[in-house]
PDB file of C-alpha atoms in Angstrom:
ATOM      1  CA  MET R   8       0.000   0.000   0.000  1.00 43.00           C
ATOM      2  CA  THR R   9       2.851   2.353   0.830  1.00 45.00           C
ATOM      3  CA  THR R  10       4.570   1.618  -2.456  1.00 47.00           C
ATOM      4  CA  SER R  11       1.354   2.233  -4.339  1.00 45.00           C
ATOM      5  CA  ASN R  12       0.803   5.599  -2.662  1.00 47.00           C
ATOM      6  CA  THR R  13       4.384   6.643  -3.288  1.00 45.00           C
ATOM      7  CA  ALA R  14       4.170   5.777  -6.983  1.00 45.00           C
ATOM      8  CA  ALA R  15       0.966   7.616  -7.433  1.00 45.00           C
ATOM      9  CA  ALA R  16       2.129  10.767  -5.695  1.00 46.00           C
ATOM     10  CA  PRO R  17       4.274  12.271  -8.498  1.00 48.00           C
ATOM     11  CA  GLY R  18       1.270  12.349 -10.858  1.00 47.00           C
ATOM     12  CA  PRO R  19      -0.375  15.524  -9.596  1.00 48.00           C
ATOM     13  CA  ALA R  20       2.974  17.199  -9.077  1.00 47.00           C
ATOM     14  CA  THR R  21       3.941  16.549 -12.701  1.00 45.00           C
ATOM     15  CA  SER R  22       0.683  17.972 -14.024  1.00 45.00           C
ATOM     16  CA  THR R  23       1.058  20.988 -11.759  1.00 47.00           C
ATOM     17  CA  THR R  24       4.523  21.833 -13.016  1.00 48.00           C
ATOM     18  CA  ALA R  25       3.512  21.285 -16.659  1.00 49.00           C
ATOM     19  CA  GLY R  26       0.588  23.704 -16.447  1.00 51.00           C
ATOM     20  CA  PRO R  27       2.466  27.023 -16.481  1.00 52.00           C
ATOM     21  CA  GLY R  28       4.792  25.831 -19.239  1.00 52.00           C
ATOM     22  CA  THR R  29       1.886  24.842 -21.395  1.00 52.00           C
ATOM     23  CA  GLY R  30       0.233  28.218 -20.782  1.00 53.00           C
ATOM     24  CA  ARG R  31       3.406  30.070 -21.739  1.00 53.00           C
ATOM     25  CA  ALA R  32       3.738  27.958 -24.910  1.00 51.00           C
ATOM     26  CA  LYS R  33       0.156  28.709 -25.845  1.00 51.00           C
ATOM     27  CA  ALA R  34       0.712  32.403 -25.197  1.00 50.00           C
ATOM     28  CA  GLU R  35       3.863  32.375 -27.330  1.00 53.00           C
ATOM     29  CA  ARG R  36       2.091  30.501 -30.102  1.00 54.00           C
ATOM     30  CA  SER R  37      -0.855  32.853 -30.009  1.00 63.00           C
ATOM     31  CA  LEU R  38       1.467  35.881 -30.105  1.00 59.00           C
ATOM     32  CA  GLY R  39       3.393  34.381 -33.023  1.00 55.00           C
ATOM     33  CA  ALA R  40       0.160  33.519 -34.784  1.00 61.00           C
ATOM     34  CA  ARG R  41      -1.079  37.082 -34.372  1.00 62.00           C
ATOM     35  CA  ILE R  42       2.163  38.514 -35.749  1.00 56.00           C
ATOM     36  CA  ALA R  43       2.115  36.075 -38.673  1.00 55.00           C
ATOM     37  CA  ALA R  44      -1.524  36.861 -39.385  1.00 60.00           C
ATOM     38  CA  ARG R  45      -0.929  40.616 -39.364  1.00 60.00           C
ATOM     39  CA  THR R  46       2.197  40.317 -41.486  1.00 54.00           C
ATOM     40  CA  GLY R  47       0.547  37.913 -43.893  1.00 56.00           C
ATOM     41  CA  GLY R  48      -2.521  40.122 -44.183  1.00 63.00           C
ATOM     42  CA  GLY R  49      -0.408  43.168 -44.949  1.00 71.00           C
ATOM     43  CA  VAL R  50       1.649  41.336 -47.557  1.00 77.00           C
ATOM     44  CA  MET R  51      -1.487  39.924 -49.159  1.00 78.00           C
ATOM     45  CA  ARG R  52      -3.113  43.352 -49.206  1.00 82.00           C
ATOM     46  CA  VAL R  53      -0.063  44.880 -50.924  1.00 84.00           C
ATOM     47  CA  PHE R  54       0.029  41.988 -53.389  1.00 84.00           C
ATOM     48  CA  LEU R  55      -3.652  42.409 -54.274  1.00 84.00           C
ATOM     49  CA  ILE R  56      -3.187  46.151 -54.755  1.00 87.00           C
ATOM     50  CA  LEU R  57      -0.280  45.527 -57.127  1.00 88.00           C
ATOM     51  CA  VAL R  58      -2.296  42.938 -59.059  1.00 88.00           C
ATOM     52  CA  GLY R  59      -5.193  45.394 -59.302  1.00 84.00           C
ATOM     53  CA  LEU R  60      -2.943  48.173 -60.590  1.00 86.00           C
ATOM     54  CA  PHE R  61      -1.374  45.800 -63.109  1.00 88.00           C
ATOM     55  CA  TRP R  62      -4.835  44.715 -64.242  1.00 86.00           C
ATOM     56  CA  LEU R  63      -5.938  48.338 -64.662  1.00 85.00           C
ATOM     57  CA  MET R  64      -2.791  49.364 -66.540  1.00 88.00           C
ATOM     58  CA  PRO R  65      -4.296  48.951 -70.059  1.00 85.00           C
ATOM     59  CA  THR R  66      -7.371  50.940 -69.036  1.00 84.00           C
ATOM     60  CA  ILE R  67      -5.256  53.718 -67.550  1.00 86.00           C
ATOM     61  CA  GLY R  68      -3.078  53.756 -70.663  1.00 85.00           C
ATOM     62  CA  LEU R  69      -6.120  53.983 -72.920  1.00 84.00           C
ATOM     63  CA  LEU R  70      -7.579  56.828 -70.855  1.00 86.00           C
ATOM     64  CA  LEU R  71      -4.358  58.838 -70.926  1.00 87.00           C
ATOM     65  CA  SER R  72      -3.909  58.161 -74.639  1.00 85.00           C
ATOM     66  CA  SER R  73      -7.408  59.451 -75.309  1.00 85.00           C
ATOM     67  CA  LEU R  74      -6.406  62.724 -73.607  1.00 87.00           C
ATOM     68  CA  ARG R  75      -3.384  63.313 -75.867  1.00 86.00           C
ATOM     69  CA  SER R  76      -3.174  64.701 -79.357  1.00 84.00           C
ATOM     70  CA  ALA R  77      -2.460  62.490 -82.363  1.00 78.00           C
ATOM     71  CA  ASP R  78       1.068  63.942 -82.733  1.00 81.00           C
ATOM     72  CA  ASN R  79       1.921  63.228 -79.090  1.00 83.00           C
ATOM     73  CA  ILE R  80       0.572  59.699 -79.354  1.00 79.00           C
ATOM     74  CA  ALA R  81       2.681  59.047 -82.445  1.00 77.00           C
ATOM     75  CA  SER R  82       5.860  60.485 -80.926  1.00 81.00           C
ATOM     76  CA  SER R  83       5.864  58.950 -77.418  1.00 81.00           C
ATOM     77  CA  GLY R  84       4.088  56.575 -75.062  1.00 80.00           C
ATOM     78  CA  TRP R  85       1.200  57.451 -72.780  1.00 82.00           C
ATOM     79  CA  TRP R  86       3.474  57.459 -69.703  1.00 85.00           C
ATOM     80  CA  LYS R  87       5.017  60.677 -71.030  1.00 84.00           C
ATOM     81  CA  ILE R  88       1.981  62.425 -69.571  1.00 84.00           C
ATOM     82  CA  PHE R  89       3.501  62.195 -66.081  1.00 83.00           C
ATOM     83  CA  THR R  90       6.461  64.366 -67.099  1.00 83.00           C
ATOM     84  CA  ALA R  91       4.498  66.594 -69.487  1.00 82.00           C
ATOM     85  CA  PRO R  92       0.983  67.052 -68.073  1.00 83.00           C
ATOM     86  CA  SER R  93       0.409  69.927 -70.483  1.00 83.00           C
ATOM     87  CA  GLN R  94      -0.336  67.295 -73.133  1.00 83.00           C
ATOM     88  CA  LEU R  95      -3.711  66.630 -71.539  1.00 86.00           C
ATOM     89  CA  THR R  96      -6.561  67.857 -73.708  1.00 85.00           C
ATOM     90  CA  PHE R  97     -10.228  67.069 -74.322  1.00 86.00           C
ATOM     91  CA  ASP R  98     -10.061  67.925 -78.008  1.00 85.00           C
ATOM     92  CA  ASN R  99     -10.210  64.240 -78.937  1.00 84.00           C
ATOM     93  CA  TYR R 100     -13.570  63.846 -77.239  1.00 86.00           C
ATOM     94  CA  ALA R 101     -14.831  66.978 -78.971  1.00 84.00           C
ATOM     95  CA  ARG R 102     -13.850  65.477 -82.320  1.00 82.00           C
ATOM     96  CA  LEU R 103     -15.410  62.193 -81.270  1.00 82.00           C
ATOM     97  CA  LEU R 104     -18.780  63.879 -80.839  1.00 81.00           C
ATOM     98  CA  ASP R 105     -18.372  65.373 -84.315  1.00 82.00           C
ATOM     99  CA  ASN R 106     -17.675  61.947 -85.834  1.00 78.00           C
ATOM    100  CA  SER R 107     -21.075  60.728 -87.008  1.00 83.00           C
ATOM    101  CA  THR R 108     -19.835  57.171 -87.533  1.00 82.00           C
ATOM    102  CA  ILE R 109     -18.880  56.707 -83.868  1.00 83.00           C
ATOM    103  CA  THR R 110     -21.931  58.470 -82.427  1.00 85.00           C
ATOM    104  CA  HIS R 111     -24.334  56.504 -84.644  1.00 89.00           C
ATOM    105  CA  SER R 112     -22.528  53.285 -83.747  1.00 90.00           C
ATOM    106  CA  LEU R 113     -22.999  53.989 -80.033  1.00 89.00           C
ATOM    107  CA  LEU R 114     -26.708  54.511 -80.648  1.00 91.00           C
ATOM    108  CA  SER R 115     -26.883  51.302 -82.682  1.00 92.00           C
ATOM    109  CA  THR R 116     -25.131  49.404 -79.887  1.00 93.00           C
ATOM    110  CA  VAL R 117     -27.662  50.649 -77.347  1.00 92.00           C
ATOM    111  CA  MET R 118     -30.552  49.730 -79.674  1.00 93.00           C
ATOM    112  CA  ILE R 119     -29.159  46.192 -79.929  1.00 94.00           C
ATOM    113  CA  THR R 120     -27.988  45.632 -76.364  1.00 94.00           C
ATOM    114  CA  VAL R 121     -30.989  46.905 -74.398  1.00 94.00           C
ATOM    115  CA  PRO R 122     -33.699  44.881 -76.214  1.00 95.00           C
ATOM    116  CA  ALA R 123     -31.525  41.744 -76.304  1.00 95.00           C
ATOM    117  CA  THR R 124     -30.921  42.021 -72.551  1.00 94.00           C
ATOM    118  CA  VAL R 125     -34.553  42.762 -71.653  1.00 95.00           C
ATOM    119  CA  LEU R 126     -35.903  39.925 -73.806  1.00 95.00           C
ATOM    120  CA  VAL R 127     -33.492  37.394 -72.332  1.00 95.00           C
ATOM    121  CA  VAL R 128     -34.283  38.469 -68.757  1.00 94.00           C
ATOM    122  CA  VAL R 129     -38.070  38.449 -69.260  1.00 94.00           C
ATOM    123  CA  ILE R 130     -38.334  35.220 -71.269  1.00 94.00           C
ATOM    124  CA  GLY R 131     -35.672  33.491 -69.162  1.00 93.00           C
ATOM    125  CA  SER R 132     -37.497  34.431 -65.949  1.00 93.00           C
ATOM    126  CA  LEU R 133     -40.823  33.108 -67.208  1.00 92.00           C
ATOM    127  CA  ALA R 134     -39.294  29.896 -68.503  1.00 92.00           C
ATOM    128  CA  GLY R 135     -37.204  29.416 -65.361  1.00 92.00           C
ATOM    129  CA  TYR R 136     -40.303  29.717 -63.183  1.00 91.00           C
ATOM    130  CA  ALA R 137     -42.196  27.270 -65.397  1.00 90.00           C
ATOM    131  CA  PHE R 138     -39.430  24.680 -65.250  1.00 92.00           C
ATOM    132  CA  ALA R 139     -39.049  25.105 -61.485  1.00 89.00           C
ATOM    133  CA  TRP R 140     -42.655  25.185 -60.200  1.00 87.00           C
ATOM    134  CA  MET R 141     -45.109  24.261 -62.950  1.00 86.00           C
ATOM    135  CA  ASP R 142     -46.022  20.741 -64.048  1.00 85.00           C
ATOM    136  CA  PHE R 143     -46.427  20.122 -67.770  1.00 86.00           C
ATOM    137  CA  PRO R 144     -45.787  17.117 -70.025  1.00 89.00           C
ATOM    138  CA  GLY R 145     -42.120  16.466 -70.738  1.00 88.00           C
ATOM    139  CA  ARG R 146     -40.862  19.164 -68.393  1.00 88.00           C
ATOM    140  CA  ASP R 147     -37.658  17.354 -67.424  1.00 88.00           C
ATOM    141  CA  TRP R 148     -36.889  16.326 -70.992  1.00 92.00           C
ATOM    142  CA  TRP R 149     -37.361  19.870 -72.252  1.00 92.00           C
ATOM    143  CA  PHE R 150     -35.035  21.109 -69.533  1.00 91.00           C
ATOM    144  CA  LEU R 151     -32.413  18.585 -70.642  1.00 91.00           C
ATOM    145  CA  VAL R 152     -32.731  20.028 -74.152  1.00 92.00           C
ATOM    146  CA  VAL R 153     -32.109  23.509 -72.732  1.00 90.00           C
ATOM    147  CA  VAL R 154     -29.024  22.253 -70.882  1.00 89.00           C
ATOM    148  CA  GLY R 155     -27.796  20.598 -74.074  1.00 90.00           C
ATOM    149  CA  LEU R 156     -28.082  23.893 -75.952  1.00 89.00           C
ATOM    150  CA  LEU R 157     -25.534  25.413 -73.557  1.00 89.00           C
ATOM    151  CA  VAL R 158     -22.719  23.526 -75.293  1.00 88.00           C
ATOM    152  CA  VAL R 159     -23.638  24.675 -78.811  1.00 87.00           C
ATOM    153  CA  PRO R 160     -21.000  27.221 -79.927  1.00 88.00           C
ATOM    154  CA  VAL R 161     -22.058  30.387 -81.697  1.00 88.00           C
ATOM    155  CA  GLN R 162     -19.735  29.701 -84.625  1.00 88.00           C
ATOM    156  CA  VAL R 163     -21.643  26.538 -85.572  1.00 89.00           C
ATOM    157  CA  ALA R 164     -24.862  28.490 -86.138  1.00 89.00           C
ATOM    158  CA  LEU R 165     -23.465  31.389 -88.149  1.00 91.00           C
ATOM    159  CA  VAL R 166     -23.925  29.884 -91.619  1.00 90.00           C
ATOM    160  CA  PRO R 167     -27.356  28.229 -91.175  1.00 92.00           C
ATOM    161  CA  VAL R 168     -28.765  31.202 -89.278  1.00 92.00           C
ATOM    162  CA  SER R 169     -27.446  33.546 -91.981  1.00 91.00           C
ATOM    163  CA  LYS R 170     -29.332  31.559 -94.608  1.00 92.00           C
ATOM    164  CA  LEU R 171     -32.466  31.538 -92.456  1.00 93.00           C
ATOM    165  CA  PHE R 172     -32.313  35.278 -91.811  1.00 92.00           C
ATOM    166  CA  GLY R 173     -31.725  35.907 -95.486  1.00 91.00           C
ATOM    167  CA  ALA R 174     -34.781  33.830 -96.395  1.00 92.00           C
ATOM    168  CA  VAL R 175     -37.064  35.722 -94.008  1.00 92.00           C
ATOM    169  CA  GLY R 176     -35.565  39.127 -94.848  1.00 89.00           C
ATOM    170  CA  ILE R 177     -33.919  40.096 -91.532  1.00 91.00           C
ATOM    171  CA  PHE R 178     -30.281  39.558 -92.526  1.00 91.00           C
ATOM    172  CA  GLU R 179     -28.099  42.652 -91.924  1.00 88.00           C
ATOM    173  CA  THR R 180     -30.735  44.282 -89.759  1.00 90.00           C
ATOM    174  CA  THR R 181     -30.769  45.382 -86.136  1.00 91.00           C
ATOM    175  CA  PHE R 182     -33.736  43.111 -85.488  1.00 93.00           C
ATOM    176  CA  GLY R 183     -31.771  40.106 -86.728  1.00 92.00           C
ATOM    177  CA  VAL R 184     -28.883  40.809 -84.359  1.00 93.00           C
ATOM    178  CA  ILE R 185     -31.315  41.148 -81.434  1.00 94.00           C
ATOM    179  CA  ILE R 186     -32.990  37.835 -82.286  1.00 95.00           C
ATOM    180  CA  PHE R 187     -29.636  36.067 -82.576  1.00 94.00           C
ATOM    181  CA  HIS R 188     -28.365  37.325 -79.215  1.00 94.00           C
ATOM    182  CA  THR R 189     -31.696  36.548 -77.568  1.00 94.00           C
ATOM    183  CA  ALA R 190     -31.782  32.992 -78.900  1.00 93.00           C
ATOM    184  CA  PHE R 191     -28.245  32.198 -77.775  1.00 93.00           C
ATOM    185  CA  GLY R 192     -28.660  33.916 -74.410  1.00 93.00           C
ATOM    186  CA  LEU R 193     -31.836  32.068 -73.409  1.00 93.00           C
ATOM    187  CA  PRO R 194     -30.343  28.614 -72.603  1.00 93.00           C
ATOM    188  CA  PHE R 195     -27.999  30.020 -69.993  1.00 93.00           C
ATOM    189  CA  ALA R 196     -30.722  32.334 -68.659  1.00 93.00           C
ATOM    190  CA  ILE R 197     -33.233  29.502 -68.245  1.00 93.00           C
ATOM    191  CA  PHE R 198     -30.649  27.217 -66.655  1.00 92.00           C
ATOM    192  CA  LEU R 199     -29.510  29.876 -64.178  1.00 89.00           C
ATOM    193  CA  LEU R 200     -32.939  31.141 -63.152  1.00 91.00           C
ATOM    194  CA  ARG R 201     -34.555  27.706 -62.971  1.00 91.00           C
ATOM    195  CA  ASN R 202     -31.932  26.531 -60.475  1.00 88.00           C
ATOM    196  CA  PHE R 203     -32.315  29.736 -58.456  1.00 88.00           C
ATOM    197  CA  PHE R 204     -36.119  29.672 -58.412  1.00 89.00           C
ATOM    198  CA  ALA R 205     -36.086  26.012 -57.363  1.00 88.00           C
ATOM    199  CA  GLU R 206     -34.388  27.045 -54.095  1.00 86.00           C
ATOM    200  CA  ILE R 207     -37.396  29.139 -53.042  1.00 85.00           C
ATOM    201  CA  PRO R 208     -39.205  27.384 -50.147  1.00 86.00           C
ATOM    202  CA  ARG R 209     -42.281  25.524 -51.323  1.00 85.00           C
ATOM    203  CA  GLU R 210     -44.153  26.557 -48.183  1.00 86.00           C
ATOM    204  CA  LEU R 211     -43.883  30.198 -49.208  1.00 86.00           C
ATOM    205  CA  LEU R 212     -45.485  29.541 -52.581  1.00 84.00           C
ATOM    206  CA  GLU R 213     -48.175  27.345 -51.100  1.00 84.00           C
ATOM    207  CA  ALA R 214     -49.038  30.054 -48.561  1.00 86.00           C
ATOM    208  CA  ALA R 215     -49.403  32.561 -51.403  1.00 83.00           C
ATOM    209  CA  ARG R 216     -51.667  30.143 -53.294  1.00 82.00           C
ATOM    210  CA  LEU R 217     -53.822  29.683 -50.204  1.00 84.00           C
ATOM    211  CA  ASP R 218     -54.244  33.460 -50.104  1.00 81.00           C
ATOM    212  CA  GLY R 219     -55.708  33.283 -53.604  1.00 80.00           C
ATOM    213  CA  ALA R 220     -52.640  34.227 -55.656  1.00 76.00           C
ATOM    214  CA  GLY R 221     -52.639  32.922 -59.216  1.00 79.00           C
ATOM    215  CA  GLU R 222     -49.561  31.963 -61.203  1.00 80.00           C
ATOM    216  CA  ILE R 223     -49.062  35.450 -62.646  1.00 85.00           C
ATOM    217  CA  ARG R 224     -49.433  37.185 -59.305  1.00 84.00           C
ATOM    218  CA  LEU R 225     -47.270  34.544 -57.651  1.00 84.00           C
ATOM    219  CA  PHE R 226     -44.570  35.126 -60.242  1.00 85.00           C
ATOM    220  CA  THR R 227     -44.635  38.925 -60.074  1.00 84.00           C
ATOM    221  CA  ARG R 228     -45.185  39.394 -56.310  1.00 85.00           C
ATOM    222  CA  VAL R 229     -43.184  36.504 -54.809  1.00 85.00           C
ATOM    223  CA  VAL R 230     -40.756  34.906 -57.239  1.00 86.00           C
ATOM    224  CA  MET R 231     -39.455  38.012 -58.987  1.00 85.00           C
ATOM    225  CA  PRO R 232     -38.582  39.960 -55.787  1.00 84.00           C
ATOM    226  CA  LEU R 233     -36.836  36.916 -54.316  1.00 84.00           C
ATOM    227  CA  GLY R 234     -34.998  36.290 -57.578  1.00 84.00           C
ATOM    228  CA  GLY R 235     -33.741  39.854 -57.901  1.00 82.00           C
ATOM    229  CA  PRO R 236     -30.025  39.052 -57.328  1.00 82.00           C
ATOM    230  CA  ALA R 237     -29.998  36.224 -59.884  1.00 86.00           C
ATOM    231  CA  ILE R 238     -31.931  38.307 -62.419  1.00 89.00           C
ATOM    232  CA  ALA R 239     -29.524  41.221 -61.941  1.00 86.00           C
ATOM    233  CA  SER R 240     -26.556  38.892 -62.465  1.00 85.00           C
ATOM    234  CA  LEU R 241     -28.129  37.524 -65.626  1.00 89.00           C
ATOM    235  CA  GLY R 242     -28.802  41.030 -66.916  1.00 89.00           C
ATOM    236  CA  ILE R 243     -25.180  42.045 -66.349  1.00 88.00           C
ATOM    237  CA  PHE R 244     -23.831  38.942 -68.082  1.00 88.00           C
ATOM    238  CA  GLN R 245     -26.115  39.400 -71.071  1.00 92.00           C
ATOM    239  CA  PHE R 246     -25.440  43.143 -71.332  1.00 92.00           C
ATOM    240  CA  LEU R 247     -21.669  42.667 -71.285  1.00 90.00           C
ATOM    241  CA  TRP R 248     -21.800  39.839 -73.803  1.00 91.00           C
ATOM    242  CA  VAL R 249     -23.944  41.724 -76.313  1.00 93.00           C
ATOM    243  CA  TRP R 250     -22.189  45.072 -75.868  1.00 93.00           C
ATOM    244  CA  ASN R 251     -18.689  43.630 -76.392  1.00 90.00           C
ATOM    245  CA  ASP R 252     -19.647  41.261 -79.211  1.00 91.00           C
ATOM    246  CA  MET R 253     -18.078  41.832 -82.607  1.00 89.00           C
ATOM    247  CA  LEU R 254     -18.402  38.486 -84.427  1.00 90.00           C
ATOM    248  CA  VAL R 255     -22.197  38.414 -84.571  1.00 91.00           C
ATOM    249  CA  ALA R 256     -22.406  42.156 -85.237  1.00 90.00           C
ATOM    250  CA  LEU R 257     -19.843  41.913 -88.034  1.00 89.00           C
ATOM    251  CA  ILE R 258     -21.945  39.287 -89.832  1.00 90.00           C
ATOM    252  CA  PHE R 259     -25.570  40.140 -89.049  1.00 91.00           C
ATOM    253  CA  ALA R 260     -25.613  43.895 -88.348  1.00 88.00           C
ATOM    254  CA  ASP R 261     -26.495  46.528 -90.891  1.00 85.00           C
ATOM    255  CA  SER R 262     -23.306  47.772 -92.532  1.00 82.00           C
ATOM    256  CA  GLY R 263     -24.805  51.261 -92.691  1.00 83.00           C
ATOM    257  CA  SER R 264     -25.260  51.493 -88.919  1.00 83.00           C
ATOM    258  CA  PRO R 265     -22.793  49.089 -87.281  1.00 88.00           C
ATOM    259  CA  PRO R 266     -22.382  48.800 -83.492  1.00 91.00           C
ATOM    260  CA  ILE R 267     -19.417  50.353 -81.744  1.00 89.00           C
ATOM    261  CA  THR R 268     -17.186  47.259 -81.925  1.00 88.00           C
ATOM    262  CA  VAL R 269     -17.486  47.065 -85.705  1.00 89.00           C
ATOM    263  CA  ALA R 270     -17.137  50.838 -86.112  1.00 86.00           C
ATOM    264  CA  LEU R 271     -13.891  50.829 -84.105  1.00 83.00           C
ATOM    265  CA  GLN R 272     -12.600  47.904 -86.136  1.00 81.00           C
ATOM    266  CA  GLN R 273     -13.234  49.913 -89.282  1.00 79.00           C
ATOM    267  CA  GLN R 274     -11.283  52.820 -87.780  1.00 75.00           C
ATOM    268  CA  VAL R 275      -8.297  50.529 -87.171  1.00 69.00           C
ATOM    269  CA  ARG R 276      -7.911  50.166 -90.928  1.00 55.00           C
ATOM    270  CA  GLN R 277      -7.058  53.882 -90.998  1.00 48.00           C
ATOM    271  CA  PHE R 278      -5.128  53.839 -87.720  1.00 48.00           C
ATOM    272  CA  GLY R 279      -2.646  56.527 -88.691  1.00 52.00           C
ATOM    273  CA  ASN R 280      -5.339  59.058 -89.516  1.00 57.00           C
ATOM    274  CA  ASN R 281      -7.925  58.344 -86.852  1.00 70.00           C
ATOM    275  CA  ILE R 282      -5.975  57.548 -83.690  1.00 73.00           C
ATOM    276  CA  ASP R 283      -7.348  60.661 -82.038  1.00 73.00           C
ATOM    277  CA  VAL R 284     -10.854  59.280 -82.603  1.00 77.00           C
ATOM    278  CA  LEU R 285     -10.063  55.613 -81.999  1.00 80.00           C
ATOM    279  CA  ALA R 286      -8.633  56.080 -78.490  1.00 82.00           C
ATOM    280  CA  PRO R 287     -11.544  58.058 -76.964  1.00 86.00           C
ATOM    281  CA  GLY R 288     -14.060  55.903 -78.828  1.00 85.00           C
ATOM    282  CA  ALA R 289     -12.558  52.722 -77.407  1.00 84.00           C
ATOM    283  CA  PHE R 290     -12.513  54.200 -73.912  1.00 86.00           C
ATOM    284  CA  VAL R 291     -16.155  55.287 -74.114  1.00 85.00           C
ATOM    285  CA  SER R 292     -17.178  51.851 -75.381  1.00 86.00           C
ATOM    286  CA  MET R 293     -15.416  50.298 -72.385  1.00 85.00           C
ATOM    287  CA  VAL R 294     -16.627  52.743 -69.736  1.00 85.00           C
ATOM    288  CA  ILE R 295     -20.341  52.149 -70.370  1.00 85.00           C
ATOM    289  CA  PRO R 296     -20.354  48.396 -69.536  1.00 84.00           C
ATOM    290  CA  LEU R 297     -18.060  49.086 -66.578  1.00 82.00           C
ATOM    291  CA  ALA R 298     -20.536  51.643 -65.274  1.00 84.00           C
ATOM    292  CA  VAL R 299     -23.368  49.116 -65.640  1.00 81.00           C
ATOM    293  CA  PHE R 300     -21.348  46.483 -63.776  1.00 79.00           C
ATOM    294  CA  PHE R 301     -20.436  48.744 -60.864  1.00 80.00           C
ATOM    295  CA  ALA R 302     -23.995  50.069 -60.649  1.00 78.00           C
ATOM    296  CA  PHE R 303     -25.298  46.524 -60.067  1.00 73.00           C
ATOM    297  CA  GLN R 304     -22.209  45.139 -58.345  1.00 71.00           C
ATOM    298  CA  ARG R 305     -23.989  44.274 -55.098  1.00 71.00           C
ATOM    299  CA  GLN R 306     -26.777  42.417 -56.875  1.00 65.00           C
ATOM    300  CA  PHE R 307     -24.214  40.668 -59.058  1.00 62.00           C
ATOM    301  CA  VAL R 308     -22.254  39.355 -56.072  1.00 63.00           C
ATOM    302  CA  SER R 309     -25.461  38.251 -54.364  1.00 61.00           C
ATOM    303  CA  GLY R 310     -26.579  36.426 -57.461  1.00 55.00           C
ATOM    304  CA  VAL R 311     -23.248  34.685 -57.973  1.00 54.00           C
ATOM    305  CA  MET R 312     -23.175  33.561 -54.332  1.00 56.00           C
ATOM    306  CA  ALA R 313     -26.840  32.490 -54.367  1.00 52.00           C
ATOM    307  CA  GLY R 314     -27.145  28.854 -53.414  1.00 47.00           C
ATOM    308  CA  ALA R 315     -23.571  28.598 -52.166  1.00 45.00           C
ATOM    309  CA  VAL R 316     -24.688  28.693 -48.532  1.00 45.00           C
ATOM    310  CA  LYS R 317     -27.992  27.284 -47.334  1.00 43.00           C
TER     311      LYS R 317
END
């Protein structure tokens, strides 16, 4: 019994002496972790700022080039502006407004982009709601067809659609470009909105039906407000795609009133003579979609993150 008590005695003493050492080690580790976290956060912040500045370098260069005269652009790079700020001038933008080709092309781009975006959002929302909450024959099979259309590249349809548009008389028209962009934007729109609308709680829709809401009222009063982030994200994607498109516009648009991408491409052929118009025109064509993106940035982020966390 004595031997047993003697052997057991060092146990508490050992744990008592190890306690302060363990506390000091934890304190040292926590202090080191805090220093590492602060240092790492600062380094990461500096790195992200440098990456952002590097990413914005072409945009900054285009902006500064648009504020220089044609002679200055031909003689030196845009960075010369930092040592000779007197080169800054808004004469290029004044000449841009006097260039009927560029101004008409901006108007043509708006006339193509806005209807193509609105049609895709409206039709995609209606179809997404139907695929998510309405029962009709072959619903799942039709949705599989929509998903299959996502993998069809635009280039495959250029020749047959050109023949079809020529047969019905809408080739090289603004209406034809709108129809083309709408048709190829709908599969992604339906796929995105159907998956988003399917996450709406069924109990919420059933409660609205019990209150006497029909399908139209249910769609406009319940589904559309809840689907605002996804619809805003879809609108931004579609707007950017149509605004920056040149392939479809080059083939299907009216050559007499081309969109801004085609008009700028035509100016490149006379680069030496029209650089003072090309630079501000390119910057204006880039600023408008950027303004749309930043205006709906919060809705865009919400829509992209929708469904990531339940």
